[in-house]
């Protein structure tokens, strides 16, 4: 395996060395690995817990179950959001049992201990029955760090992890032009799936699967290797820029007629696709020009601060260890896997889609069809394989999960063999190895 060579498609400014650690099946199937991740990985990273729009009034609560853990985010009287472990300090009962709640106080269902929104215990039964006097005012819910970026709320279990904005670097800066702060989460989809959480992480750390798994994208997204730019950052996160509004260079679409659906997109921007027959690659530049000219009058005021690249291309941001933000000018997709509470061969897959609040727009085209441009227009949880869509492209990615998990269990599988373009997978696993081993992650800034 040679993953040491740096292919030119890695931006020289954003490349990271790798060691070539073997990537064997154990990490996908063993309970020991899972336990090490629970102990040494998950407490050390920020977790996306909610969108800010879910918190309207003080007392609004969003619960985030993660593995065996459960965290509640609570809107405070001053408008800020605090995060607490969802466990009663009395004898450990879970406090909030639903996905969301709206309360004046947080009251435990076991012995009615009652907490203010800031986590302070305010009422207990038989307060004089405690050595040292009533615990009220002295006992607090166990608090975690909580912070926001863009439209999102994050929490973190460890006080030594870098502050959220530092931890997210370089994305707050790189994504600024999209102006996502007020984007609306229209889809909140999730499912239980029969594979380890890292199977889909690996999938999002490469574009090698596109021609096989997503052949329909080839007439709209250029997945040709020389045209795709990969970036790896010291933070452990990475990214991939893929040219959009341009067919793949893997197939000769560039000297033919403009293929569908690119022809329709051209017409939508008042461009006659026929003018680009024989040189279809040039359409991308024409669409940039048309979007700049026509976008603001169509309500796309957010185009103004976007670079040309952002106006037409796809920016896949893969944050270590388990969060992907896929950016296009009109859609932000959050794609994520989280571990199952007990089984290393299962996970929870989540897919959120956010859209800019374009004035006058009532509906948006989502990966599951047209939906109202409203907060949480579609919220659903399913079991993968039951025929409920997680989004057209996501369904295709998920379709390999179970069979890959099965193959990884074979005695015949000896470890991954990666081409240069899958270096991001290699880097991911080496960081993971360091976290799990409890040593300083290599190259981590
Ligand atoms: S466990 Fe919560 S009040 Fe007893
Ligand atoms: Fe994919």
Coordinates of C-alpha atoms and ligand atoms in Angstrom, one line a residue:
X1 CA 0.0 0.0 0.0
X2 CA 1.4 3.4 -1.0
X3 CA -0.5 6.2 0.5
X4 CA 2.6 8.3 1.2
X5 CA 2.8 9.9 -2.2
X6 CA 1.1 13.2 -2.5
X7 CA -1.0 13.4 -5.6
X8 CA -1.1 16.8 -7.2
X9 CA -4.9 17.0 -6.6
X10 CA -4.2 17.6 -2.9
X11 CA -3.8 21.3 -2.6
X12 CA -0.1 21.8 -1.5
X13 CA -1.2 24.3 1.1
X14 CA -3.6 21.8 2.6
X15 CA -1.9 18.5 2.6
X16 CA -1.1 16.3 5.6
X17 CA 1.4 13.5 5.9
X18 CA 0.2 10.0 6.7
X19 CA 2.1 7.0 8.2
X20 CA 0.4 4.1 6.4
X21 CA -1.1 2.5 9.5
X22 CA -3.0 -0.7 8.5
X23 CA -6.8 -0.3 8.4
X24 CA -8.1 -3.7 9.4
X25 CA -11.6 -4.9 10.2
X26 CA -11.4 -4.9 14.0
X27 CA -12.3 -1.2 14.2
X28 CA -15.6 -1.9 12.4
X29 CA -16.7 -4.9 14.3
X30 CA -15.2 -5.2 17.8
X31 CA -16.8 -4.2 21.0
X32 CA -13.3 -3.4 22.4
X33 CA -12.8 -0.8 19.7
X34 CA -16.2 0.6 20.4
X35 CA -15.5 0.9 24.1
X36 CA -12.2 2.7 23.4
X37 CA -14.0 5.2 21.2
X38 CA -16.6 5.8 23.9
X39 CA -13.8 6.4 26.4
X40 CA -11.2 8.3 24.3
X41 CA -12.8 9.7 21.2
X42 CA -16.3 10.9 21.7
X43 CA -15.6 13.0 24.8
X44 CA -12.8 14.8 23.0
X45 CA -14.8 16.3 20.1
X46 CA -17.6 18.8 19.7
X47 CA -21.0 17.3 18.7
X48 CA -23.7 19.0 16.7
X49 CA -26.8 18.8 18.8
X50 CA -29.5 21.0 17.4
X51 CA -30.4 24.0 15.3
X52 CA -30.9 27.3 17.0
X53 CA -34.3 27.6 15.5
X54 CA -35.5 24.8 17.7
X55 CA -35.2 27.1 20.7
X56 CA -37.9 29.8 20.7
X57 CA -38.7 30.4 24.4
X58 CA -36.9 30.0 27.7
X59 CA -37.5 26.4 28.8
X60 CA -37.4 25.0 25.2
X61 CA -35.4 21.8 25.3
X62 CA -33.8 19.6 22.7
X63 CA -32.6 16.2 23.7
X64 CA -29.7 14.5 21.8
X65 CA -29.1 10.8 22.6
X66 CA -25.6 9.8 21.6
X67 CA -24.6 6.2 22.1
X68 CA -25.4 5.4 25.7
X69 CA -25.2 9.1 26.6
X70 CA -28.0 11.6 26.6
X71 CA -27.6 15.4 26.6
X72 CA -30.3 18.1 26.9
X73 CA -29.8 21.6 25.5
X74 CA -32.0 24.1 27.4
X75 CA -32.8 27.7 26.4
X76 CA -32.1 30.1 29.3
X77 CA -34.0 33.2 30.5
X78 CA -31.2 35.4 29.0
X79 CA -31.6 33.7 25.6
X80 CA -28.4 31.6 25.8
X81 CA -28.4 27.8 25.6
X82 CA -26.9 25.5 28.2
X83 CA -26.3 21.8 27.9
X84 CA -26.7 19.3 30.7
X85 CA -26.3 15.5 31.0
X86 CA -29.8 14.1 30.9
X87 CA -29.4 12.4 34.3
X88 CA -30.9 13.3 37.7
X89 CA -28.2 13.9 40.3
X90 CA -30.4 12.2 43.0
X91 CA -30.2 8.6 41.7
X92 CA -29.5 9.0 38.0
X93 CA -33.0 8.8 36.4
X94 CA -33.2 10.3 32.9
X95 CA -35.0 13.6 33.1
X96 CA -36.2 14.3 29.6
X97 CA -37.6 11.3 27.7
X98 CA -38.8 12.9 24.5
X99 CA -36.9 14.5 21.6
X100 CA -38.1 17.9 22.6
X101 CA -39.8 19.6 25.5
X102 CA -41.0 23.0 26.7
X103 CA -40.9 23.4 30.4
X104 CA -40.9 26.1 33.2
X105 CA -38.8 23.8 35.4
X106 CA -37.1 20.5 34.9
X107 CA -38.8 17.9 37.1
X108 CA -37.6 14.4 37.6
X109 CA -40.3 11.8 37.2
X110 CA -39.0 9.5 40.0
X111 CA -39.0 11.6 43.2
X112 CA -39.9 15.0 41.8
X113 CA -36.6 16.8 42.4
X114 CA -37.1 20.0 40.5
X115 CA -34.4 22.1 38.7
X116 CA -34.4 25.7 37.4
X117 CA -33.6 26.1 33.7
X118 CA -30.0 26.9 34.7
X119 CA -29.7 23.4 36.3
X120 CA -30.0 24.5 40.0
X121 CA -32.0 22.2 42.2
X122 CA -34.8 24.2 43.7
X123 CA -37.3 21.8 45.2
X124 CA -37.0 18.4 46.9
X125 CA -39.4 16.3 48.9
X126 CA -38.6 16.3 52.6
X127 CA -35.7 18.8 52.4
X128 CA -35.0 18.5 56.2
X129 CA -34.2 14.8 55.8
X130 CA -30.7 15.5 54.4
X131 CA -27.5 15.6 56.4
X132 CA -26.3 19.1 56.3
X133 CA -29.7 20.6 55.4
X134 CA -31.6 20.9 52.2
X135 CA -29.7 20.2 49.0
X136 CA -31.6 22.9 47.1
X137 CA -29.4 25.6 45.7
X138 CA -26.3 23.4 46.3
X139 CA -26.9 20.6 43.8
X140 CA -26.8 21.3 40.0
X141 CA -27.4 19.3 36.9
X142 CA -24.1 18.2 35.5
X143 CA -23.3 20.8 32.8
X144 CA -21.4 20.4 29.5
X145 CA -19.9 23.0 27.2
X146 CA -22.4 24.4 24.7
X147 CA -21.8 26.9 21.9
X148 CA -23.2 27.9 18.6
X149 CA -21.9 28.4 15.1
X150 CA -24.0 29.5 12.1
X151 CA -27.5 28.0 12.6
X152 CA -26.2 25.2 14.8
X153 CA -25.8 24.3 18.5
X154 CA -22.9 22.1 19.6
X155 CA -22.0 20.5 22.9
X156 CA -18.7 19.0 24.2
X157 CA -18.0 16.8 27.2
X158 CA -14.4 17.8 27.7
X159 CA -13.1 21.1 29.1
X160 CA -9.7 20.8 27.4
X161 CA -11.0 20.5 23.8
X162 CA -10.4 23.8 21.9
X163 CA -13.2 26.3 21.8
X164 CA -15.8 25.5 19.2
X165 CA -14.8 28.1 16.6
X166 CA -11.2 27.0 16.8
X167 CA -12.2 23.4 16.7
X168 CA -14.2 24.0 13.5
X169 CA -11.3 25.7 11.7
X170 CA -11.0 26.5 8.9
X171 CA -14.7 26.1 8.1
X172 CA -16.2 29.2 9.8
X173 CA -13.9 31.3 7.6
X174 CA -14.2 29.2 4.5
X175 CA -18.0 29.0 4.7
X176 CA -18.6 32.6 5.6
X177 CA -19.6 33.6 2.0
X178 CA -22.6 31.3 2.0
X179 CA -24.2 33.2 4.9
X180 CA -25.8 30.1 6.4
X181 CA -26.7 31.7 9.8
X182 CA -30.4 32.2 8.9
X183 CA -30.8 29.1 6.8
X184 CA -33.8 27.0 7.5
X185 CA -33.7 23.3 8.4
X186 CA -36.4 21.8 6.2
X187 CA -35.5 18.1 6.5
X188 CA -34.5 16.2 9.6
X189 CA -34.2 12.6 8.6
X190 CA -32.6 9.7 10.5
X191 CA -32.5 6.0 10.5
X192 CA -31.1 3.0 12.3
X193 CA -28.6 1.1 10.1
X194 CA -26.8 -2.2 10.2
X195 CA -23.2 -1.1 10.0
X196 CA -20.5 0.6 12.0
X197 CA -20.6 4.4 12.0
X198 CA -17.2 4.6 10.3
X199 CA -18.4 2.8 7.1
X200 CA -20.2 6.0 6.1
X201 CA -17.4 8.2 7.3
X202 CA -15.1 6.4 5.0
X203 CA -17.6 6.9 2.2
X204 CA -17.7 10.6 2.7
X205 CA -13.9 10.7 2.8
X206 CA -13.6 9.7 -0.8
X207 CA -15.2 10.4 -4.2
X208 CA -13.9 7.2 -5.7
X209 CA -17.3 5.6 -5.4
X210 CA -19.2 8.3 -7.5
X211 CA -19.1 6.6 -10.9
X212 CA -20.3 3.3 -9.5
X213 CA -22.8 4.3 -6.8
X214 CA -24.0 7.7 -8.1
X215 CA -23.8 7.4 -11.9
X216 CA -26.7 10.0 -12.3
X217 CA -24.5 12.7 -10.9
X218 CA -22.0 12.4 -13.8
X219 CA -23.8 14.8 -16.1
X220 CA -24.0 17.5 -13.4
X221 CA -21.0 17.1 -11.2
X222 CA -17.5 16.8 -12.5
X223 CA -16.0 13.9 -10.5
X224 CA -13.0 13.6 -12.8
X225 CA -9.9 13.2 -10.7
X226 CA -7.8 16.0 -12.1
X227 CA -10.7 18.4 -11.6
X228 CA -11.4 17.6 -8.0
X229 CA -9.5 19.3 -5.3
X230 CA -8.8 17.7 -1.9
X231 CA -7.8 19.6 1.2
X232 CA -6.6 18.2 4.5
X233 CA -6.2 20.5 7.5
X234 CA -4.1 20.3 10.7
X235 CA -7.4 20.3 12.7
X236 CA -8.1 16.8 11.4
X237 CA -11.0 18.0 9.2
X238 CA -10.8 17.9 5.4
X239 CA -12.6 19.0 2.3
X240 CA -13.3 18.3 -1.3
X241 CA -14.2 20.8 -4.0
X242 CA -16.0 19.3 -6.9
X243 CA -16.9 21.3 -9.9
X244 CA -20.7 21.6 -10.4
X245 CA -22.7 22.6 -13.4
X246 CA -20.2 20.7 -15.4
X247 CA -20.3 17.0 -16.6
X248 CA -17.6 14.6 -15.5
X249 CA -14.4 14.4 -17.5
X250 CA -14.5 10.6 -17.0
X251 CA -16.9 10.4 -19.9
X252 CA -16.8 12.5 -23.1
X253 CA -19.7 14.8 -22.4
X254 CA -17.6 17.9 -23.1
X255 CA -17.7 17.6 -26.9
X256 CA -21.3 16.4 -27.2
X257 CA -24.6 18.2 -26.7
X258 CA -25.3 19.6 -23.2
X259 CA -26.6 16.6 -21.3
X260 CA -29.6 16.6 -19.0
X261 CA -30.2 17.9 -16.4
X262 CA -27.6 20.6 -17.2
X263 CA -29.6 21.7 -20.2
X264 CA -32.6 22.5 -18.0
X265 CA -30.4 24.3 -15.5
X266 CA -29.0 26.5 -18.3
X267 CA -32.6 27.4 -19.4
X268 CA -33.5 28.2 -15.9
X269 CA -30.8 30.8 -16.0
X270 CA -31.9 32.1 -19.4
X271 CA -29.1 30.4 -21.2
X272 CA -29.7 28.5 -24.5
X273 CA -27.9 25.2 -23.9
X274 CA -27.5 24.7 -27.7
X275 CA -24.8 27.4 -27.7
X276 CA -22.7 25.2 -25.6
X277 CA -22.9 22.0 -27.6
X278 CA -19.4 20.8 -28.3
X279 CA -17.9 22.7 -25.4
X280 CA -20.3 21.9 -22.5
X281 CA -17.6 22.6 -19.9
X282 CA -17.9 26.3 -20.6
X283 CA -21.5 26.4 -19.4
X284 CA -20.3 26.6 -15.8
X285 CA -18.7 30.0 -16.4
X286 CA -21.9 31.2 -18.1
X287 CA -24.0 30.1 -15.2
X288 CA -21.7 32.0 -12.7
X289 CA -22.3 35.1 -14.8
X290 CA -26.0 34.6 -15.0
X291 CA -26.3 33.9 -11.3
X292 CA -24.5 37.1 -10.5
X293 CA -26.7 39.0 -12.9
X294 CA -30.1 37.5 -12.2
X295 CA -29.7 36.0 -8.7
X296 CA -30.5 39.1 -6.6
X297 CA -33.7 39.9 -8.5
X298 CA -34.8 36.3 -7.9
X299 CA -34.3 36.7 -4.1
X300 CA -30.9 35.1 -3.9
X301 CA -29.4 38.0 -1.9
X302 CA -26.9 35.5 -0.5
X303 CA -25.1 35.1 -3.8
X304 CA -23.5 38.5 -3.3
X305 CA -20.9 37.3 -0.8
X306 CA -20.1 34.0 -2.5
X307 CA -17.0 33.4 -4.6
X308 CA -17.5 32.2 -8.2
X309 CA -16.5 28.7 -7.1
X310 CA -19.2 28.8 -4.3
X311 CA -21.8 29.9 -6.8
X312 CA -21.6 26.7 -8.9
X313 CA -19.5 24.1 -7.2
X314 CA -19.9 21.5 -4.4
X315 CA -17.8 22.0 -1.2
X316 CA -17.8 18.8 0.9
X317 CA -16.6 19.6 4.3
X318 CA -15.8 16.4 6.3
X319 CA -15.2 17.2 10.0
X320 CA -13.4 14.8 12.2
X321 CA -14.7 12.4 13.3
X322 CA -18.3 12.1 12.2
X323 CA -19.8 15.2 10.6
X324 CA -20.1 16.2 7.0
X325 CA -21.4 19.5 5.7
X326 CA -22.1 19.5 2.0
X327 CA -22.4 23.0 0.6
X328 CA -23.9 24.3 -2.5
X329 CA -25.2 27.9 -2.9
X330 CA -28.8 26.8 -2.4
X331 CA -28.5 23.9 0.0
X332 CA -26.5 22.8 3.1
X333 CA -26.7 19.1 3.8
X334 CA -25.7 17.7 7.2
X335 CA -24.7 14.1 6.9
X336 CA -23.7 12.2 10.0
X337 CA -23.4 8.8 11.6
X338 CA -23.4 8.2 15.3
X339 CA -22.6 5.0 17.2
X340 CA -25.3 2.6 18.4
X341 CA -25.5 2.5 22.2
X342 CA -24.1 -1.1 22.5
X343 CA -23.6 -2.8 19.1
X344 CA -20.4 -1.9 17.1
X345 CA -22.1 -3.3 13.9
X346 CA -24.9 -0.7 14.0
X347 CA -25.2 3.0 13.9
X348 CA -27.6 5.9 13.5
X349 CA -27.5 7.8 10.3
X350 CA -28.7 11.4 10.2
X351 CA -29.5 13.7 7.2
X352 CA -30.5 17.3 7.7
X353 CA -31.1 19.7 4.8
X354 CA -31.1 23.5 5.3
X355 CA -32.0 26.2 2.7
X356 CA -31.6 29.9 2.5
X357 CA -34.8 31.8 3.3
X358 CA -35.4 33.3 -0.2
X359 CA -38.2 35.8 -0.1
X360 CA -41.3 34.7 -1.8
X361 CA -40.2 31.1 -2.1
X362 CA -42.7 28.7 -0.7
X363 CA -41.1 25.3 -1.6
X364 CA -37.7 23.9 -2.1
X365 CA -36.4 21.0 -4.0
X366 CA -35.0 18.5 -1.4
X367 CA -33.4 15.1 -1.8
X368 CA -36.8 13.6 -1.1
X369 CA -38.9 15.8 -3.4
X370 CA -40.4 19.3 -3.1
X371 CA -41.2 20.4 0.4
X372 CA -42.4 23.6 2.1
X373 CA -39.6 26.0 2.9
X374 CA -40.4 25.8 6.6
X375 CA -38.5 24.8 9.7
X376 CA -38.6 21.0 10.1
X377 CA -41.2 20.5 7.4
X378 CA -40.2 16.8 7.4
X379 CA -39.0 15.1 10.6
X380 CA -38.8 11.3 10.6
X381 CA -36.9 8.4 11.9
X382 CA -36.9 5.0 10.1
X383 CA -35.1 1.7 9.9
X384 CA -32.8 1.5 6.9
X385 CA -34.1 -1.2 4.5
X386 CA -37.8 -0.5 5.3
X387 CA -38.1 1.5 2.1
X388 CA -38.2 5.0 3.6
X389 CA -35.9 7.3 1.7
X390 CA -33.1 9.2 3.5
X391 CA -32.6 11.2 0.4
X392 CA -31.9 10.1 -3.1
X393 CA -28.1 10.2 -3.1
X394 CA -27.9 9.2 0.6
X395 CA -29.9 6.1 -0.2
X396 CA -27.3 5.2 -2.7
X397 CA -24.5 5.7 -0.1
X398 CA -26.3 3.7 2.5
X399 CA -27.0 0.9 0.1
X400 CA -23.4 -0.3 0.4
X401 CA -23.3 -0.1 4.2
X402 CA -24.7 -3.5 5.2
X403 CA -22.9 -5.5 2.5
X404 CA -19.6 -3.8 3.4
X405 CA -20.1 -4.6 7.1
X406 CA -20.7 -8.2 6.2
X407 CA -17.6 -8.4 4.0
X408 CA -15.5 -6.8 6.7
X409 CA -16.4 -9.8 9.0
X410 CA -14.8 -12.2 6.6
X411 CA -11.5 -14.0 7.6
X412 CA -10.4 -13.3 4.1
X413 CA -10.4 -9.5 4.4
X414 CA -6.8 -8.4 5.2
X415 CA -7.1 -4.6 5.4
X416 CA -7.9 -1.7 3.1
X417 CA -5.8 -1.1 -0.1
X418 CA -6.2 2.6 -0.8
X419 CA -5.4 4.6 -3.9
X420 CA -3.8 8.1 -3.5
X421 CA -7.1 9.9 -3.7
X422 CA -8.4 8.0 -0.6
X423 CA -5.6 9.5 1.5
X424 CA -8.3 11.3 3.5
X425 CA -9.5 7.9 4.7
X426 CA -6.0 7.0 5.8
X427 CA -5.6 10.3 7.7
X428 CA -9.0 9.8 9.4
X429 CA -8.0 6.3 10.7
X430 CA -4.6 7.5 11.8
X431 CA -6.2 10.3 13.8
X432 CA -8.7 7.8 15.2
X433 CA -5.8 5.4 16.1
X434 CA -4.2 8.2 18.1
X435 CA -7.3 9.2 19.9
X436 CA -8.2 5.7 20.8
X437 CA -4.7 5.0 22.0
X438 CA -4.9 8.2 24.1
X439 CA -1.8 9.8 22.5
X440 CA -1.5 13.2 21.0
X441 CA -3.1 13.0 17.5
X442 CA -0.4 13.2 14.8
X443 CA -0.3 16.6 13.0
X444 CA -3.3 17.9 15.0
X445 CA -3.2 21.7 15.4
Ligands
LIG1 S1 -33.8 10.0 40.6 FE1 -34.5 12.0 40.1 S2 -35.7 12.6 41.8 FE2 -34.9 10.6 42.3
LIG2 FE1 -21.7 9.0 -2.1

